[in-house]
PDB file of C-alpha atoms in Angstrom:
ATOM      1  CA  UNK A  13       0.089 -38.873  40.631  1.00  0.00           C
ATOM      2  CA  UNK A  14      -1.757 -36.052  38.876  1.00  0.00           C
ATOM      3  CA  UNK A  15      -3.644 -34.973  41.705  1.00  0.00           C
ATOM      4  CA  UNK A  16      -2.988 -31.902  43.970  1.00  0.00           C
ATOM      5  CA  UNK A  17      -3.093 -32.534  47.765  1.00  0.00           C
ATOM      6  CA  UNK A  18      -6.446 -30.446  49.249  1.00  0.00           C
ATOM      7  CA  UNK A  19      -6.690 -28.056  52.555  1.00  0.00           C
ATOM      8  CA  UNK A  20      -8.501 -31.356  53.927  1.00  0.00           C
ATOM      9  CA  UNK A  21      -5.614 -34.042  52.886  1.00  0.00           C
ATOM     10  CA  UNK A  22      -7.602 -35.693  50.730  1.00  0.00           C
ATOM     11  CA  UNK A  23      -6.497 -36.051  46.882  1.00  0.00           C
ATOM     12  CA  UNK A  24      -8.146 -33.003  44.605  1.00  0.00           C
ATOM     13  CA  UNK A  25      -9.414 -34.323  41.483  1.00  0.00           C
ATOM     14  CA  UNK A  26      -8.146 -32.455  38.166  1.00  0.00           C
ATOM     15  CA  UNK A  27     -10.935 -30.316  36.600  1.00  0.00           C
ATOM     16  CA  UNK A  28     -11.939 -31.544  32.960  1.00  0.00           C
ATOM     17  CA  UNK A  29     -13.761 -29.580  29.900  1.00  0.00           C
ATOM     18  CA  UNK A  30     -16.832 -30.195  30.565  1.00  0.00           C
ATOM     19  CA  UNK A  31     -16.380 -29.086  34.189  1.00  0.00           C
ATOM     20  CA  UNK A  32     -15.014 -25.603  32.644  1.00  0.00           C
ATOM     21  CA  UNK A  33     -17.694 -25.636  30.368  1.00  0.00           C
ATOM     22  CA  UNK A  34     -20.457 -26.452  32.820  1.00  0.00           C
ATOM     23  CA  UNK A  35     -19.185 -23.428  35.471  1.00  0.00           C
ATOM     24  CA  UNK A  36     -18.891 -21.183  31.946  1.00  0.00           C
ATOM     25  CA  UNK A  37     -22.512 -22.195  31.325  1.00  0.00           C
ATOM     26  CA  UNK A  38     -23.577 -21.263  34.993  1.00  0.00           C
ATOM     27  CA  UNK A  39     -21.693 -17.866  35.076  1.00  0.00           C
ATOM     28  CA  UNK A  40     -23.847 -17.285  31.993  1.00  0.00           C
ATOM     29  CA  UNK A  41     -26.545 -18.146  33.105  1.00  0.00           C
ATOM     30  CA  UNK A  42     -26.144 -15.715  36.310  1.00  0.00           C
ATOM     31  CA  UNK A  43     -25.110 -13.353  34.326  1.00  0.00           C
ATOM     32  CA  UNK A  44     -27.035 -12.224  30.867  1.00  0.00           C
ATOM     33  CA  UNK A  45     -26.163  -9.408  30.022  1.00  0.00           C
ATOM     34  CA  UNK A  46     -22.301 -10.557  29.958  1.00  0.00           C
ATOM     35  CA  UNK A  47     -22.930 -13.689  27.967  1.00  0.00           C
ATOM     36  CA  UNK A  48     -25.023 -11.280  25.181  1.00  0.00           C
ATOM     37  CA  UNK A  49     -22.559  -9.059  25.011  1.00  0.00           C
ATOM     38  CA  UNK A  50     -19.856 -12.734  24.972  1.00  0.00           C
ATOM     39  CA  UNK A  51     -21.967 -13.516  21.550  1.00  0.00           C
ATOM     40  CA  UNK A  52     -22.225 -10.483  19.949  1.00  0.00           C
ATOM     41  CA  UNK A  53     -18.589 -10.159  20.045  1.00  0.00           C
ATOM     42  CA  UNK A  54     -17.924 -13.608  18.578  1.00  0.00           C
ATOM     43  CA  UNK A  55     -20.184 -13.334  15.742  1.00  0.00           C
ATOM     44  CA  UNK A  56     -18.845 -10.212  14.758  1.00  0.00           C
ATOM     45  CA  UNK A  57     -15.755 -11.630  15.212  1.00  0.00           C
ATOM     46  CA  UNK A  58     -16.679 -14.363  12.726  1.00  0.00           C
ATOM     47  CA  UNK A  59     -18.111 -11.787  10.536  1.00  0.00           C
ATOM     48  CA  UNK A  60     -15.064 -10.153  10.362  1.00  0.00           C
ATOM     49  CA  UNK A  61     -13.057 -13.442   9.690  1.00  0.00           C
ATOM     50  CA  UNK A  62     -15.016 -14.154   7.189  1.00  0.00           C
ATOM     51  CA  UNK A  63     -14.804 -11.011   5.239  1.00  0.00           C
ATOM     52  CA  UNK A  64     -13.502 -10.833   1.739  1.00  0.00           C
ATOM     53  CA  UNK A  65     -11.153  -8.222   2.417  1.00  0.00           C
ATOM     54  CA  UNK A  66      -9.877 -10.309   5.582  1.00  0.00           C
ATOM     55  CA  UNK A  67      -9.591 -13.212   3.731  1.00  0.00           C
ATOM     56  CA  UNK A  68      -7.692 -11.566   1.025  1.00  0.00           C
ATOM     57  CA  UNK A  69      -4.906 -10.315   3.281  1.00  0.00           C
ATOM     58  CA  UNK A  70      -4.712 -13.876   5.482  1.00  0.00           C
ATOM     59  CA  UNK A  71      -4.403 -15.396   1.984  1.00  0.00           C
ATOM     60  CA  UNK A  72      -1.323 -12.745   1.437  1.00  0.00           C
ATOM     61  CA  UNK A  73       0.186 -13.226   4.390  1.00  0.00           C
ATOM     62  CA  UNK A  74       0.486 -16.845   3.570  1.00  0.00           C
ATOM     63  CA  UNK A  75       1.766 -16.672  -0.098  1.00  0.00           C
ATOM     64  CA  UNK A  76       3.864 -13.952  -0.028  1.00  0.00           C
ATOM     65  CA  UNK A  77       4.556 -11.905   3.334  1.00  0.00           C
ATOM     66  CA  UNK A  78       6.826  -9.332   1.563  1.00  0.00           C
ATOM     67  CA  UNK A  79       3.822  -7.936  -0.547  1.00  0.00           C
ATOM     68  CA  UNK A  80       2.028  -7.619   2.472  1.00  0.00           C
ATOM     69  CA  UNK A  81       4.815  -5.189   4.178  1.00  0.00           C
ATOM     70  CA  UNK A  82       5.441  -3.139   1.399  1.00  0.00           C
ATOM     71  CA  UNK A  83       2.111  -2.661   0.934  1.00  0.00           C
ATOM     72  CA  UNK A  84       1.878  -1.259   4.253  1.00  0.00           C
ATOM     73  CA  UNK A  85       5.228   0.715   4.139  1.00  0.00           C
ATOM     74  CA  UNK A  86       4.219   2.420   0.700  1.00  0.00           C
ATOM     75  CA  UNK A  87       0.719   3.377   0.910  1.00  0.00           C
ATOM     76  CA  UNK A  88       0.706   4.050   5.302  1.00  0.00           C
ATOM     77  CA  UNK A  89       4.327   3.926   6.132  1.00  0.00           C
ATOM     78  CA  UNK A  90       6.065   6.337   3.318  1.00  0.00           C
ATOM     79  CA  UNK A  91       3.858   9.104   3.187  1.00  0.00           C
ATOM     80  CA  UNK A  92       4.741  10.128   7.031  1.00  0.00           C
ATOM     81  CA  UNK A  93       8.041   9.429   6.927  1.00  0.00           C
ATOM     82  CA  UNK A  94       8.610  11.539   3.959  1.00  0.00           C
ATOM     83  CA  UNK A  95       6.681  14.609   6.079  1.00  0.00           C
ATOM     84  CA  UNK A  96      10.063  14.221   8.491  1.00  0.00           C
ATOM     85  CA  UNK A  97      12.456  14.321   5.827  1.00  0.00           C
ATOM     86  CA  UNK A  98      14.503  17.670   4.658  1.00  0.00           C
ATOM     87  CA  UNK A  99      12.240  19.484   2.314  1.00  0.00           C
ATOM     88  CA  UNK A 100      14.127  18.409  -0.999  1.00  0.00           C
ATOM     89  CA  UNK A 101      12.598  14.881  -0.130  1.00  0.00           C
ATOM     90  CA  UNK A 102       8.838  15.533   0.994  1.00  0.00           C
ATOM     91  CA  UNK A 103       6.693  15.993  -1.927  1.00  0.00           C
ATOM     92  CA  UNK A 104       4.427  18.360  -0.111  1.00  0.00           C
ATOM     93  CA  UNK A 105       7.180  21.005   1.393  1.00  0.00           C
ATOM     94  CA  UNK A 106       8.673  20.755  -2.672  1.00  0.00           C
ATOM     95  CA  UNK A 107       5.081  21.284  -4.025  1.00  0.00           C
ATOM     96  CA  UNK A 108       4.716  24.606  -1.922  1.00  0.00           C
ATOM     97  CA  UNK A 109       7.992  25.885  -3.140  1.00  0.00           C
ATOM     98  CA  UNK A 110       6.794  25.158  -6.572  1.00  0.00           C
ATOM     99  CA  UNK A 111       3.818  27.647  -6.133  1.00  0.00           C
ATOM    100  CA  UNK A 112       5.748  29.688  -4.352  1.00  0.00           C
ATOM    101  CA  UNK A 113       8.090  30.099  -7.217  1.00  0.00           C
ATOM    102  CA  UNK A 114       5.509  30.601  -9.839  1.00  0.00           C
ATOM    103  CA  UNK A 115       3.855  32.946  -8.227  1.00  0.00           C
ATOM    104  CA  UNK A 116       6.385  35.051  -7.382  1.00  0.00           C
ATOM    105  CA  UNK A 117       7.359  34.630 -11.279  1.00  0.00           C
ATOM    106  CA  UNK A 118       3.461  35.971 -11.934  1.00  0.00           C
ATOM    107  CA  UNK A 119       3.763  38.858  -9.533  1.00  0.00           C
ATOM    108  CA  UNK A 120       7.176  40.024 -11.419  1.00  0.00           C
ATOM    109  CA  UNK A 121       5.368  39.783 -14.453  1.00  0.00           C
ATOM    110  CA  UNK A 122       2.471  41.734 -13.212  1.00  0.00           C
ATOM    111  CA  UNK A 123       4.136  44.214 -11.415  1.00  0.00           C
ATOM    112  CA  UNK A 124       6.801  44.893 -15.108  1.00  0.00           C
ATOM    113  CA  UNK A 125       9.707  43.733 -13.513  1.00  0.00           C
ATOM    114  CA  UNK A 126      10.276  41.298 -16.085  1.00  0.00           C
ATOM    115  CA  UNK A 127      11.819  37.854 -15.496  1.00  0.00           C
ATOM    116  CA  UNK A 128      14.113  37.009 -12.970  1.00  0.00           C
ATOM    117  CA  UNK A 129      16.722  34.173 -13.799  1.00  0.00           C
ATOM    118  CA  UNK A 130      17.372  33.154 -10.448  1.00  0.00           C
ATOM    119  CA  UNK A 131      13.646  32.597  -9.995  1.00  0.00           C
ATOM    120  CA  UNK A 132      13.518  30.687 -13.182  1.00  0.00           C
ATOM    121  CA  UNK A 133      15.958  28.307 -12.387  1.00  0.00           C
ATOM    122  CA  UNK A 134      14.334  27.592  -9.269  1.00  0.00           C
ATOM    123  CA  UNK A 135      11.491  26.774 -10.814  1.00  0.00           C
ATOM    124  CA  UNK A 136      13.248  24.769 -13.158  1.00  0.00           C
ATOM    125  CA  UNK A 137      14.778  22.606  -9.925  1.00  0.00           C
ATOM    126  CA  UNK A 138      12.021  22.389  -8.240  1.00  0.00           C
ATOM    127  CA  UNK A 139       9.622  21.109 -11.171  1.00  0.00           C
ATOM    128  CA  UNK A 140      12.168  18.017 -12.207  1.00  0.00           C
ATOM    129  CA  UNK A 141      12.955  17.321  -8.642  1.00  0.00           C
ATOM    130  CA  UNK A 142       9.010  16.782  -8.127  1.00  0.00           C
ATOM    131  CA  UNK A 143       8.665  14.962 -11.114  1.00  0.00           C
ATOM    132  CA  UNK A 144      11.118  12.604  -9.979  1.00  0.00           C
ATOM    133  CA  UNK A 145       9.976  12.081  -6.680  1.00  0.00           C
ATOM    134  CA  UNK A 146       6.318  12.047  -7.471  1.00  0.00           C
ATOM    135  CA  UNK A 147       6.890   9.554 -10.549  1.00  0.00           C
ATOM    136  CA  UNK A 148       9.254   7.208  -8.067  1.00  0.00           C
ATOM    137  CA  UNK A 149       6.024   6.979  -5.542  1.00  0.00           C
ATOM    138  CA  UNK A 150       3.775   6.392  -8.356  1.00  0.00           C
ATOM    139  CA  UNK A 151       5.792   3.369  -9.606  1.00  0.00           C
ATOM    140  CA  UNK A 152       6.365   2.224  -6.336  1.00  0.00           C
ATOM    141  CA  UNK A 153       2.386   2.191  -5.521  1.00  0.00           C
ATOM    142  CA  UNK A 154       1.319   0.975  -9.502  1.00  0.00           C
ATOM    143  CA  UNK A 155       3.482  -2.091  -9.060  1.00  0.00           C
ATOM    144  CA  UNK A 156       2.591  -2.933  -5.563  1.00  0.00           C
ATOM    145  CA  UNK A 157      -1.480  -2.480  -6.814  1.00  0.00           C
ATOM    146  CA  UNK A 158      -0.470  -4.523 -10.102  1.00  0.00           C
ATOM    147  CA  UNK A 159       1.178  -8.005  -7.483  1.00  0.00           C
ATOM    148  CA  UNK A 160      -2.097  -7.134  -5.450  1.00  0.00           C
ATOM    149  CA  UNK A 161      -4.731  -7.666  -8.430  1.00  0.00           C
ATOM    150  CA  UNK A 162      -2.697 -10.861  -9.557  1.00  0.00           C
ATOM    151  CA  UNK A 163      -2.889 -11.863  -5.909  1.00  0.00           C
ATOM    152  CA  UNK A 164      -6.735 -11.708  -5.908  1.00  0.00           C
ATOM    153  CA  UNK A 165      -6.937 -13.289  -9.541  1.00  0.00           C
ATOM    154  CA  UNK A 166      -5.168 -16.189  -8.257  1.00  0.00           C
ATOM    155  CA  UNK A 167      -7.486 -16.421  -4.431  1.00  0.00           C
ATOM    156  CA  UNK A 168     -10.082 -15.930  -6.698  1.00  0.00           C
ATOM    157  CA  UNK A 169      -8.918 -18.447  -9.376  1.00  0.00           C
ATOM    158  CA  UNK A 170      -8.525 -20.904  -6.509  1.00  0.00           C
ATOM    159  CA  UNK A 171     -12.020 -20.685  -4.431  1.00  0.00           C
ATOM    160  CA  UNK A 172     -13.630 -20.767  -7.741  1.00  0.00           C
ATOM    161  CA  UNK A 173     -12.174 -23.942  -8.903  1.00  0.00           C
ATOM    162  CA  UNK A 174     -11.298 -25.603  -6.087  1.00  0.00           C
ATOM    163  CA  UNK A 175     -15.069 -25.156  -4.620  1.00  0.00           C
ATOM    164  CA  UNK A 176     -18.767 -26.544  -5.127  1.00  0.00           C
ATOM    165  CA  UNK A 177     -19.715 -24.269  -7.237  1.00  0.00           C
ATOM    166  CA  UNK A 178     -23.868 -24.120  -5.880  1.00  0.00           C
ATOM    167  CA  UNK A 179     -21.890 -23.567  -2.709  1.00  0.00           C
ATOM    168  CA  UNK A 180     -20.172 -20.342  -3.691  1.00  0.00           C
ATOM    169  CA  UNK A 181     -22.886 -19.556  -5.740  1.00  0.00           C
ATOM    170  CA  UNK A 182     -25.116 -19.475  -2.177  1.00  0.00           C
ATOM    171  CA  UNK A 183     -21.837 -17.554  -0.110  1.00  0.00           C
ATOM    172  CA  UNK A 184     -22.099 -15.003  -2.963  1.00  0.00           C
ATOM    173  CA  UNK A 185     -25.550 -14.454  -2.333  1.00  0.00           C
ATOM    174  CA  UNK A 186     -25.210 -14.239   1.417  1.00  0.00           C
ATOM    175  CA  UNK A 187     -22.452 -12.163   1.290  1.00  0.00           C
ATOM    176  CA  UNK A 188     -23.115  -9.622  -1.598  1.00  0.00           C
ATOM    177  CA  UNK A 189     -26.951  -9.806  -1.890  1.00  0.00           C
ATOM    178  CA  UNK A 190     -26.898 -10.846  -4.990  1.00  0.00           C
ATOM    179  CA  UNK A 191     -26.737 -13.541  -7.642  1.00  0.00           C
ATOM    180  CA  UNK A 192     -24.014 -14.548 -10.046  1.00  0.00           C
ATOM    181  CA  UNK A 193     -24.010 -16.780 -12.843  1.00  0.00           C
ATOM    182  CA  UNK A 194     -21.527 -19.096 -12.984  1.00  0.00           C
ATOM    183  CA  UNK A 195     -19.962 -18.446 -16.321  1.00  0.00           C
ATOM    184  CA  UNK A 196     -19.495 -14.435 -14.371  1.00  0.00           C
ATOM    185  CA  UNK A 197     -18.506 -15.876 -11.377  1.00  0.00           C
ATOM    186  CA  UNK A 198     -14.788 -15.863 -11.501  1.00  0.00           C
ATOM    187  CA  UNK A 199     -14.905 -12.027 -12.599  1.00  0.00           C
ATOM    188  CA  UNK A 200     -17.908 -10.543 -10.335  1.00  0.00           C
ATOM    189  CA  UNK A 201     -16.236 -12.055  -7.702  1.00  0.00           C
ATOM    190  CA  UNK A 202     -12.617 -10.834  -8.624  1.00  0.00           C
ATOM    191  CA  UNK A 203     -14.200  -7.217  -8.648  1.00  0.00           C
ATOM    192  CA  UNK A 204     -15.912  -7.008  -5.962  1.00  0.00           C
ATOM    193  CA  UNK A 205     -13.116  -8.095  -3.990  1.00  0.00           C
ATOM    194  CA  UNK A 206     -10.917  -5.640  -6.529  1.00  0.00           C
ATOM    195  CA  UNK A 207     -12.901  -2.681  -4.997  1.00  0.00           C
ATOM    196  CA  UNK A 208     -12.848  -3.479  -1.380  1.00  0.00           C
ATOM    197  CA  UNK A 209      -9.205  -3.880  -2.210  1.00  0.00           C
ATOM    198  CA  UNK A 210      -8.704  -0.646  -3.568  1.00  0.00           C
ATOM    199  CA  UNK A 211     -10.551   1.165  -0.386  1.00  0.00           C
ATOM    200  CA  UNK A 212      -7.478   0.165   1.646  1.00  0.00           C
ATOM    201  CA  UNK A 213      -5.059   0.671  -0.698  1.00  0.00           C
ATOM    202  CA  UNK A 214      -6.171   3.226  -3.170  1.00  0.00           C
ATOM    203  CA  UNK A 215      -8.375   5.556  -1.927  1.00  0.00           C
ATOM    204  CA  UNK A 216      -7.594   5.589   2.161  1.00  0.00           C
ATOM    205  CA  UNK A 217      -3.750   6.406   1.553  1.00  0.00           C
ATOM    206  CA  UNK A 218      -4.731   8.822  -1.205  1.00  0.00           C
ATOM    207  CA  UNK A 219      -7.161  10.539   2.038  1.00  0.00           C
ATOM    208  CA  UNK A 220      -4.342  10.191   4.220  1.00  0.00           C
ATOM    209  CA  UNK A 221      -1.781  11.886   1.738  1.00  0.00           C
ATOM    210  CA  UNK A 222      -4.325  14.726   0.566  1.00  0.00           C
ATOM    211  CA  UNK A 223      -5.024  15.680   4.406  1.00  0.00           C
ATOM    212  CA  UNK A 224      -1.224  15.808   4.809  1.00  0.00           C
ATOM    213  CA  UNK A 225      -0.954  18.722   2.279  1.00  0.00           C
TER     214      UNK A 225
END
């Protein structure tokens, strides 16, 4: 029933896994160079599965999916979207009016004008409406760093205790270069993994925002 009717008329017999994986073998086999380069790109791959900061974010997409996004939308999203906004609203545009304004207020002083209200209450503006917005992106990036540390606590919390313990004890070693004790364990690993947070979330937006101005 399952068979395909040939050029020939006779019945065409279905092609099985090893067949595919026989005619895979043979293709390698002709060609080298394209099977080395098939390898290298699934052990990387691997590699790259296997990495702590890969795990950490698989592990986040499965326990809570809304970290993940706003993760994503504060520390990549926000700080481009705020570069489109009037200037009242980007932090950058309302930190060169802020050094605009004081030095304009330096240059009056210099020059023995004396002070000039208007400028002053410019000033004034401008300074609380940058402390507002600068201390509303701060919270929103603290508390979205604070749910990512308790996040990696708790992976961490859970490899540890739900694992062989020689056996992460030998992953650490391959993966790190170096050896733990086990009474450390819990915390070298939670900091390691800490840091290689951080790179993504810390110190990369932090890049990205201090090229932006």
């Amino acid at each position: 029933r399952n068979a395909s009717p040939a050029v020939d008329g006779r019945p065409k017999k279905p092609h099985t896994g090893g067949e595919r994986r026989a005619r895979d073998m043979a293709a390698d086999a002709s060609h080298p160079r394209a099977a080395t380069l098939r390898g290298r790109l699934a052990r990387a791959l691997r590699r790259l599965m296997s990495a702590p900061i890969t795990q950490f974010y698989l592990y986040m997409w499965r326990r809570n999916k809304r970290l993940l996004f706003r993760n994503f939308l504060v520390n990549y999203v926000l700080p481009v979207v705020t570069e489109m906004l009037p200037w009242y609203l980007c932090l950058r545009r309302i930190s060169k009016n802020l050094r605009l304004s004081r030095t304009h207020i330096e240059h009056s002083l210099v020059l023995g004008r004396g002070l000039d209200p208007g400028a002053m209450v410019d000033l004034l503006f401008t300074t609380i409406l940058y402390s507002i917005i600068h201390n509303f992106l701060e919270l929103l990036r603290n508390r979205n760093n604070l749910e990512s540390q308790l996040l990696t606590r708790r992976l961490v919390m859970e490899k540890v205790l739900f694992s062989e313990i020689g056996a992460v004890e030998r992953r650490y070693e391959e993966i790190f270069g170096e050896t733990v004790k086990a009474e450390n364990m819990e915390e070298q690993i939670f900091n390691d993994v800490t840091d290689t947070v951080n790179l993504f979330e810390i110190t990369i937006p932090s890049i990205i925002r201090a090229t932006a101005t």
